[in-house]
PDB file of C-alpha atoms in Angstrom:
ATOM      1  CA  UNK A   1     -15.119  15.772   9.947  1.00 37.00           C
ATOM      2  CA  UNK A   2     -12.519  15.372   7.242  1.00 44.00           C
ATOM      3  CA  UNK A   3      -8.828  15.362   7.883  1.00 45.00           C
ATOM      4  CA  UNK A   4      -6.069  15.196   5.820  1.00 42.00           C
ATOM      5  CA  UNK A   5      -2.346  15.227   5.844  1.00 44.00           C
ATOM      6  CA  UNK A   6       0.001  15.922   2.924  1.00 42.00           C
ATOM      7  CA  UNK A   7       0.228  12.058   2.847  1.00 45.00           C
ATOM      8  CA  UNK A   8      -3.272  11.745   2.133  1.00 52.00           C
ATOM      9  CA  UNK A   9      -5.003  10.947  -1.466  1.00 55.00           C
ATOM     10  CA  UNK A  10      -7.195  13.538  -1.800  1.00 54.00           C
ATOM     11  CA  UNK A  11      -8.416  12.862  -5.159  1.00 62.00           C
ATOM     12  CA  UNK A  12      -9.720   9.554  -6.768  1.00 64.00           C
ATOM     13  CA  UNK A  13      -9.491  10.182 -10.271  1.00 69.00           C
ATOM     14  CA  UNK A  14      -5.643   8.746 -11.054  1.00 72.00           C
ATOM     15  CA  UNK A  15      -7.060   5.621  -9.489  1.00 74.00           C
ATOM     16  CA  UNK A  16     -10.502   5.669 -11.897  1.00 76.00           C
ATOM     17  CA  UNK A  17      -7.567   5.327 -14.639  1.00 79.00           C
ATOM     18  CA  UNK A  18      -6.255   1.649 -13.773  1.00 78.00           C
ATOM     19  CA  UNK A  19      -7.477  -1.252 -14.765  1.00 84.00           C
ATOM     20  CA  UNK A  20      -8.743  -3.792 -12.593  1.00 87.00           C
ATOM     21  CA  UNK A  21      -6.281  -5.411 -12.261  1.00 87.00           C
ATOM     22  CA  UNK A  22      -3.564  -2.888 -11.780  1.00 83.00           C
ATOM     23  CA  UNK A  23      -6.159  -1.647  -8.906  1.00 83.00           C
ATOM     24  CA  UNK A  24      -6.015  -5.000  -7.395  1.00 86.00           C
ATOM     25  CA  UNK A  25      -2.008  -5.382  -7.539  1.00 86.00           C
ATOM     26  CA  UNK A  26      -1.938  -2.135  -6.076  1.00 83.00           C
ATOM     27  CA  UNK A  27      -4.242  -2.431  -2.786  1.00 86.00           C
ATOM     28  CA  UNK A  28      -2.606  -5.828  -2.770  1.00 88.00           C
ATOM     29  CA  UNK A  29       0.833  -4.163  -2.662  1.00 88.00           C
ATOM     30  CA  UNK A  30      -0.503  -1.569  -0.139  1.00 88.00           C
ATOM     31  CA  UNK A  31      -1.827  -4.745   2.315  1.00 91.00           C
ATOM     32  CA  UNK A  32       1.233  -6.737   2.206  1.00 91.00           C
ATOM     33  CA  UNK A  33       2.996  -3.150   2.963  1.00 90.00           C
ATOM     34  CA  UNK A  34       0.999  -2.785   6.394  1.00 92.00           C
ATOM     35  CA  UNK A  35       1.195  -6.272   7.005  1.00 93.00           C
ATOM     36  CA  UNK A  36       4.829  -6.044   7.389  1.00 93.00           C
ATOM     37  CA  UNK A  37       5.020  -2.658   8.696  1.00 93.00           C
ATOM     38  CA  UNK A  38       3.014  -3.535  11.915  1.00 92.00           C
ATOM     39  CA  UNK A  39       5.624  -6.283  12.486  1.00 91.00           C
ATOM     40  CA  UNK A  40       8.103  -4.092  13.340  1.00 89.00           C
ATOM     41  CA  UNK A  41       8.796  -1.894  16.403  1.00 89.00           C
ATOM     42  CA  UNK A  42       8.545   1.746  15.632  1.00 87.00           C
ATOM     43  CA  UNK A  43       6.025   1.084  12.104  1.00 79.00           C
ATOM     44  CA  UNK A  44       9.183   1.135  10.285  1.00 87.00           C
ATOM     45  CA  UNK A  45       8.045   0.498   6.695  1.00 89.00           C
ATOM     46  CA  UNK A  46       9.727  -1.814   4.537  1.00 91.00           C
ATOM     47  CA  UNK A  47      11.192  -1.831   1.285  1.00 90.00           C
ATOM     48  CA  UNK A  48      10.534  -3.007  -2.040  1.00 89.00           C
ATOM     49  CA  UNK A  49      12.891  -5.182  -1.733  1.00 92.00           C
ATOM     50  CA  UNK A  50      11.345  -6.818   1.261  1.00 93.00           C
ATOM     51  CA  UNK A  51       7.386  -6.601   0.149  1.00 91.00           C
ATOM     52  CA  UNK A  52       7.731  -8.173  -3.053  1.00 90.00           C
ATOM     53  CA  UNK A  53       8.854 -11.596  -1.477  1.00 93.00           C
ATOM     54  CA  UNK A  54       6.700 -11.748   1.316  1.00 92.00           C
ATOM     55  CA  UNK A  55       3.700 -10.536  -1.470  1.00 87.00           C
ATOM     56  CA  UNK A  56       4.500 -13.417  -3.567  1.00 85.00           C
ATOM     57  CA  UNK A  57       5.695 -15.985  -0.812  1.00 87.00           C
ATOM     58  CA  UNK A  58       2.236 -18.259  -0.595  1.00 58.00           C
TER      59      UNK A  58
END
């Protein structure tokens, strides 16, 4: 059963298009982006401005 949401990526081929490793920073992006969302009460997302250091904080 397939169900989808306007938020959904319903096609693959943009992401066929990207390097390696512009796919990697991506779902790397995308991870530290949940990470941090399920911190907060409410799965507030955050903002760019709050990814990029905790992506690059190691």
């Amino acid at each position: 059963m397939k169900m989808c949401t306007s938020y959904c990526v319903v096609s693959i081929p943009p992401l066929a298009h990207l390097s390696p490793e512009n796919l990697e920073a991506v779902v790397r992006f995308a991870g530290a982006t949940s990470a941090l969302t399920c911190t907060r009460a409410g799965a507030n997302p955050p903002t760019r401005a709050e990814v990029e250091p905790f992506l690059y904080a190691s």
